[in-house]
Coordinates of C-alpha atoms and ligand atoms in Angstrom, one line a residue:
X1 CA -27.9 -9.8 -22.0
X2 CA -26.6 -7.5 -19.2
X3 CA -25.3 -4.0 -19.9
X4 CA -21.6 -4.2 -19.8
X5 CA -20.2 -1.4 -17.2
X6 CA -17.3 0.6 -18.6
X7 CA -14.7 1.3 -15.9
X8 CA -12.2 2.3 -18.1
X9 CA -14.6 4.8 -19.7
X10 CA -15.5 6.5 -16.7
X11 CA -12.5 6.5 -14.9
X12 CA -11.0 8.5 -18.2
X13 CA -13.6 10.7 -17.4
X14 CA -13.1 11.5 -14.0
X15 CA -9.4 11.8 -14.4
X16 CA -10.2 14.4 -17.0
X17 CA -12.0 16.0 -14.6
X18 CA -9.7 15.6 -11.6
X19 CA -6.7 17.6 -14.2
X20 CA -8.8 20.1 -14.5
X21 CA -9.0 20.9 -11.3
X22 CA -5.7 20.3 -10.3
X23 CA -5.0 22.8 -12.7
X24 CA -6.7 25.2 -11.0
X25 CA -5.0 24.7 -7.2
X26 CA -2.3 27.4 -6.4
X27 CA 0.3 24.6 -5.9
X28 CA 0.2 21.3 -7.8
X29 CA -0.9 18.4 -6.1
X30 CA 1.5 15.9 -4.6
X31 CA 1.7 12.0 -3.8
X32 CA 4.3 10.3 -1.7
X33 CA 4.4 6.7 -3.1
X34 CA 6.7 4.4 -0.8
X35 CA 7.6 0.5 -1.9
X36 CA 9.0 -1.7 0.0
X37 CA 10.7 -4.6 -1.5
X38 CA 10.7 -5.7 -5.5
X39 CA 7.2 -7.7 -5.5
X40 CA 6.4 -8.0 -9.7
X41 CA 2.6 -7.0 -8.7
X42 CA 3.6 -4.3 -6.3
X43 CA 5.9 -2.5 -8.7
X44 CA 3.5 -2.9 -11.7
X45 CA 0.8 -0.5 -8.6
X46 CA 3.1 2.0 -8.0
X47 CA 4.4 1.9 -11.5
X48 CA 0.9 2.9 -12.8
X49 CA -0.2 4.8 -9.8
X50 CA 2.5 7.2 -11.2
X51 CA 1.2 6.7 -14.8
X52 CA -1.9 7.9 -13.6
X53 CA -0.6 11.1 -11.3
X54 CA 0.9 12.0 -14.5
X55 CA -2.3 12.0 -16.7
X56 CA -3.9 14.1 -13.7
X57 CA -1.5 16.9 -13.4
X58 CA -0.4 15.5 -9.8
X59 CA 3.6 15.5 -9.1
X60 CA 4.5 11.9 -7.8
X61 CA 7.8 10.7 -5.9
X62 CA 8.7 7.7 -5.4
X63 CA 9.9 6.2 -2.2
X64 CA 12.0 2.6 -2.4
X65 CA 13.0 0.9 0.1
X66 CA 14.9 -2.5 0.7
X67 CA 12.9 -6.1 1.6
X68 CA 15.0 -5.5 4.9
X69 CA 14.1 -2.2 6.0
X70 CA 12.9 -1.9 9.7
X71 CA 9.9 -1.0 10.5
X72 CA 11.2 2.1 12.5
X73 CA 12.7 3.1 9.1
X74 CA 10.0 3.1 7.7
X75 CA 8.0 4.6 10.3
X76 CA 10.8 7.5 10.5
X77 CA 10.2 7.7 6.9
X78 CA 6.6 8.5 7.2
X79 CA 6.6 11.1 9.8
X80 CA 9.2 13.2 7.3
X81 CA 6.4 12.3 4.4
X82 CA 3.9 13.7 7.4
X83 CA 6.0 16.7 8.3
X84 CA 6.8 18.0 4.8
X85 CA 4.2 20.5 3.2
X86 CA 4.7 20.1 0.0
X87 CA 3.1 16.3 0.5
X88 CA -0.3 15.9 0.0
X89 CA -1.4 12.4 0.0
X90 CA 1.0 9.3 1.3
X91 CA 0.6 5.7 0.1
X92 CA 2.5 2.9 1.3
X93 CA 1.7 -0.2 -1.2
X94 CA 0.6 -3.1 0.5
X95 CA 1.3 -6.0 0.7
X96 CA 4.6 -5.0 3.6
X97 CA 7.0 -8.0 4.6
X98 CA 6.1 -9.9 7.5
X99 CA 8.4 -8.6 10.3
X100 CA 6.9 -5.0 9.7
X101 CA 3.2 -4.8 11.0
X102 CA 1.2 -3.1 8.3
X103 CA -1.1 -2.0 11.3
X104 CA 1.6 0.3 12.8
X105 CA 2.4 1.8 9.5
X106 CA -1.2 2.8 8.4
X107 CA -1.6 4.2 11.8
X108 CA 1.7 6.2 11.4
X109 CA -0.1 8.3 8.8
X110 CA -1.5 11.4 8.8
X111 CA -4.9 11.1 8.5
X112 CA -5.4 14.2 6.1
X113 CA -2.8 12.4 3.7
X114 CA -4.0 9.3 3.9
X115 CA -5.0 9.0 0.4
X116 CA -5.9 4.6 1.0
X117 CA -8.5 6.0 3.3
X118 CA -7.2 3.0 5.5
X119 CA -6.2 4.8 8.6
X120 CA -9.0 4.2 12.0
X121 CA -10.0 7.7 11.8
X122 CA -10.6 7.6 8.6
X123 CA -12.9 4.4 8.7
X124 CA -14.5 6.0 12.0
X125 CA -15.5 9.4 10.1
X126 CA -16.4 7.0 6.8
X127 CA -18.7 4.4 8.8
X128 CA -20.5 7.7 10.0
X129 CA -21.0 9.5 6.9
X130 CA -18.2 12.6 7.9
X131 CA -15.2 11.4 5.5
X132 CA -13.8 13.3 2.8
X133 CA -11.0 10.9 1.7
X134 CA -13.2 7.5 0.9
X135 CA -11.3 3.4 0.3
X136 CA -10.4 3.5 -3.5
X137 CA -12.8 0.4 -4.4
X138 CA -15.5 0.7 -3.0
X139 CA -15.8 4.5 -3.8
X140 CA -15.2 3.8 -7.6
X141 CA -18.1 1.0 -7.7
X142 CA -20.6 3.6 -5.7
X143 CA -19.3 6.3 -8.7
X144 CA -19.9 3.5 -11.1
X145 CA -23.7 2.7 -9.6
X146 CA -24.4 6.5 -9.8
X147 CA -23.2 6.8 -13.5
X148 CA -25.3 4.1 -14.6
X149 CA -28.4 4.9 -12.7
X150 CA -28.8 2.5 -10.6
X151 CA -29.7 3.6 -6.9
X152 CA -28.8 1.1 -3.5
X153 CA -32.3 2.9 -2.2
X154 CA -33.7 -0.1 -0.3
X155 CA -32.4 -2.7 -2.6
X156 CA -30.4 -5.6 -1.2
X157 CA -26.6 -5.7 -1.6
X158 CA -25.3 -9.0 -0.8
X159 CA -21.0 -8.5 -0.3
X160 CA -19.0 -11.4 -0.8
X161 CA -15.5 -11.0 0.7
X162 CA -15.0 -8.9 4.3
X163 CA -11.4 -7.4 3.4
X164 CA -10.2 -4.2 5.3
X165 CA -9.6 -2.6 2.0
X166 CA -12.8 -3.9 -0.1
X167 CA -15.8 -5.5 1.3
X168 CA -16.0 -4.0 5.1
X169 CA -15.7 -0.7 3.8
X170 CA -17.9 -1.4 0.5
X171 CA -20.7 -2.6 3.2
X172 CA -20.8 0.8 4.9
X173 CA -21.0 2.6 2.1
X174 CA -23.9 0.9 0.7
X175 CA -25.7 1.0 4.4
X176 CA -25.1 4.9 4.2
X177 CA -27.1 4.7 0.5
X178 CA -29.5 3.0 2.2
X179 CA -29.2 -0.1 0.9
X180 CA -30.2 -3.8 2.7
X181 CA -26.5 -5.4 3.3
X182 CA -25.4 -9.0 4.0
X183 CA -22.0 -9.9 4.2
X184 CA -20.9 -13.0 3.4
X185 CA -17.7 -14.9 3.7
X186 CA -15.7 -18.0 3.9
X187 CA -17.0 -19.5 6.9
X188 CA -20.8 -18.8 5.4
X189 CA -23.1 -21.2 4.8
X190 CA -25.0 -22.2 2.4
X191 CA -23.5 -18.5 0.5
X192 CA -25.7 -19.6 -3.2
X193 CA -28.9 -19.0 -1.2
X194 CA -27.9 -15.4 0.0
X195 CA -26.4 -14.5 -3.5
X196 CA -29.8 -15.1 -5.1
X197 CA -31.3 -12.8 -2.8
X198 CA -29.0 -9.7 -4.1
X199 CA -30.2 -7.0 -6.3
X200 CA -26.6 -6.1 -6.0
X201 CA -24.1 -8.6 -5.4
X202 CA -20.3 -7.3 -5.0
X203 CA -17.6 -10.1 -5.0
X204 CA -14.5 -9.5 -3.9
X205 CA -13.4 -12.8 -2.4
X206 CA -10.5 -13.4 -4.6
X207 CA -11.5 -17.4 -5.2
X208 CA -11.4 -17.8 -8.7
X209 CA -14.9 -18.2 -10.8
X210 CA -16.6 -18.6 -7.1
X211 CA -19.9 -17.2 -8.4
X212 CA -21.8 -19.3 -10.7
X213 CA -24.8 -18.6 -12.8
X214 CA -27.7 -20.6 -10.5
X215 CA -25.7 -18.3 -7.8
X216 CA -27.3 -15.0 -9.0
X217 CA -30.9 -13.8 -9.2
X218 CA -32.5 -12.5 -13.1
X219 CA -31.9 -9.0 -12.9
X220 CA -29.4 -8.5 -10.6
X221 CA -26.0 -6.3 -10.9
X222 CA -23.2 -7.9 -10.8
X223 CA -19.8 -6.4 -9.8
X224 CA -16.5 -8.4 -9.7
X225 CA -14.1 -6.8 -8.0
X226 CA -11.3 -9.3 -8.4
X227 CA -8.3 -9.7 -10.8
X228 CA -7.0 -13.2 -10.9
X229 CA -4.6 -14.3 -13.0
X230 CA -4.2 -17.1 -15.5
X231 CA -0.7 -18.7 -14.9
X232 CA -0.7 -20.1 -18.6
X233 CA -2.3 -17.7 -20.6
X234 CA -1.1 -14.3 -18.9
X235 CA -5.0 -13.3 -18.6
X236 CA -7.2 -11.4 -16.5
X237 CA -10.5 -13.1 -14.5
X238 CA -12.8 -12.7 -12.1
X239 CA -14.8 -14.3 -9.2
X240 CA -17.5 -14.3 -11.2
X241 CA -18.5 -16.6 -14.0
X242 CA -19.1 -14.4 -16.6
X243 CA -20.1 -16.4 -19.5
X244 CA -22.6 -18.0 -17.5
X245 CA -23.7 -15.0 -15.0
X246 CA -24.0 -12.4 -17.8
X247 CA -27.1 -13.6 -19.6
X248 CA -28.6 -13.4 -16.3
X249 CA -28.0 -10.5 -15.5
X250 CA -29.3 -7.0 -16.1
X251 CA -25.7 -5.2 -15.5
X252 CA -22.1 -6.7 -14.6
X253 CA -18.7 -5.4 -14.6
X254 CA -16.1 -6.9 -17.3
X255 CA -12.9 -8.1 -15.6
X256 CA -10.3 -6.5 -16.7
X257 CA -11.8 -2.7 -17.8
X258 CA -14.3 -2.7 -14.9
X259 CA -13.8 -1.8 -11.5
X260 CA -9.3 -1.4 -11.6
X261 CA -9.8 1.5 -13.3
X262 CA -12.3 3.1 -11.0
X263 CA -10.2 2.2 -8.2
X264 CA -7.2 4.2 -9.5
X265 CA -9.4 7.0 -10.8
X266 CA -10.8 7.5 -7.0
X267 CA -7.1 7.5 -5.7
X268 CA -6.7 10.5 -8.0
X269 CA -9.7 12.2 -6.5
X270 CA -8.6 11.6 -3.3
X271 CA -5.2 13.1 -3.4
X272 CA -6.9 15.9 -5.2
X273 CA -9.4 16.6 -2.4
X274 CA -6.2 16.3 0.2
X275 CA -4.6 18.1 -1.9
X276 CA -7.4 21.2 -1.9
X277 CA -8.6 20.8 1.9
X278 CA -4.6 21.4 2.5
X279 CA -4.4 24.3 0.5
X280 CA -7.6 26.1 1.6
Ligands
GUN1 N1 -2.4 -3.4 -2.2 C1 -3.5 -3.9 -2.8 N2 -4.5 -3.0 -2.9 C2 -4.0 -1.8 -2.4 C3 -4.5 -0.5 -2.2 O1 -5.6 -0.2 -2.6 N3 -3.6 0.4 -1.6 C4 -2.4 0.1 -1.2 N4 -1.7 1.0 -0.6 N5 -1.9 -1.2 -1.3 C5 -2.7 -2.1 -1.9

């Protein structure tokens, strides 16, 4: 029986702790959220991004913008969000439409409001243990690890998935905890025999109930970053097989209620640190 990791728990926590805080700064904190386009899963993001800015004591705005906007609009857009002081943090939901290259965007903006942590300089000054505004995901699980005691000192992590926004990043972190890492991916081979090597194995792959249970050592943590969805039934799953991976292991994170909600909490910690380094 594995211990069950509360997300949702913590992340209530740290929001708690990110309005307090906030209430403290001379000049409320402030996020620039810009959509583009009416994509269900998109809107539902920025919809509870909001949600969440509102819980914090953060001001949100919202900025919408047509499927067909150009990409100089949009880029035209983001040096105003850039220029205007009263803007603390900037987040443009991904995924963009395909004649718009999401590259030039991210690069567009400013690096001190660049709340995704996506932007190079950002991943430069992470990658060498300098950044103060960290990738949502792979922050949250490292908060999650410290809450529940569990240390990457010299054990092996063993990343499945090598995302931009999820497993690259996740792998750097962990290196700078001085963790072992292997990444793995979908031109791997052989991936069961490296996942029963991890003491910590981090899926974020997005292939449905990929991990099985002869995939995962006794012992190990387990930590499913995915959310698929269940056409039929509406519900929330992972990569992982839970029913069968959980008896094996000694923690794992419950999909939903595990790592979401440390993702959004460390977007609020973010745009509260931006928020504080632009105000001191
Ligand atoms: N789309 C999927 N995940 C993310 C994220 O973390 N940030 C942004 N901006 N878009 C996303």
């Amino acid at each position: 029986m594995a211990v069950l990791m509360d997300g949702k728990k913590l992340a209530e926590k740290l929001c708690s702790e990110v309005a307090e805080a906030a209430g403290k700064l001379a000049r409320r904190p402030c996020l620039a959220a810009v959509l583009v386009g009416t994509d269900p899963a998109s809107q539902i993001y920025v919809r509870n991004k909001e949600r969440d800015c509102q819980k914090c004591g953060i001001d949100s705005r919202r900025y919408d913008r047509d499927e067909a906007v150009s990409e100089a609009e949009l880029l035209s857009l983001i040096a105003d969000l850039n220029a205007d002081d009263t803007v603390d943090g900037i987040l443009v939901q991904l995924p963009l439409p395909e004649h718009i290259c999401e590259r030039n965007v991210i690069n567009a903006i400013d690096p001190d409001k660049d709340v995704d942590a996506f932007h190079p300089i950002n991943v430069g000054k992470m990658v060498t243990g300098q950044a103060h505004l960290l990738p949502c995901t792979p922050a949250g699980i490292m908060e999650m690890l410290r809450e529940y005691g569990i240390s990457p000192d010299g054990k092996h992590c063993v990343i499945v998935g090598r995302s931009n926004i999820v497993g690259r990043p996740m792998g750097m972190l962990m290196l700078n905890a001085d963790a072992t890492v292997t990444y793995c991916h979908r031109r791997t081979r052989d991936l069961a025999a490296l996942t029963r090597m991890a003491d910590i194995l981090i899926v974020a792959a997005g292939c449905p109930r990929l991990i099985t249970g002869d995939m995962v050592r006794s012992g190990a943590v387990v930590i499913d970053v995915a959310m698929n969805r269940d056409s039929e039934t509406g519900r929330f799953f992972g990569d992982v097989c839970f029913d069968e991976v959980e008896p094996k292991a000694a923690f794992i994170t419950p999909v939903p209620g595990g790592v979401g909600p440390m993702t959004r909490a460390q977007l609020m910690r973010n745009i509260l640190e931006a928020s504080r380094s632009r105000q001191s």
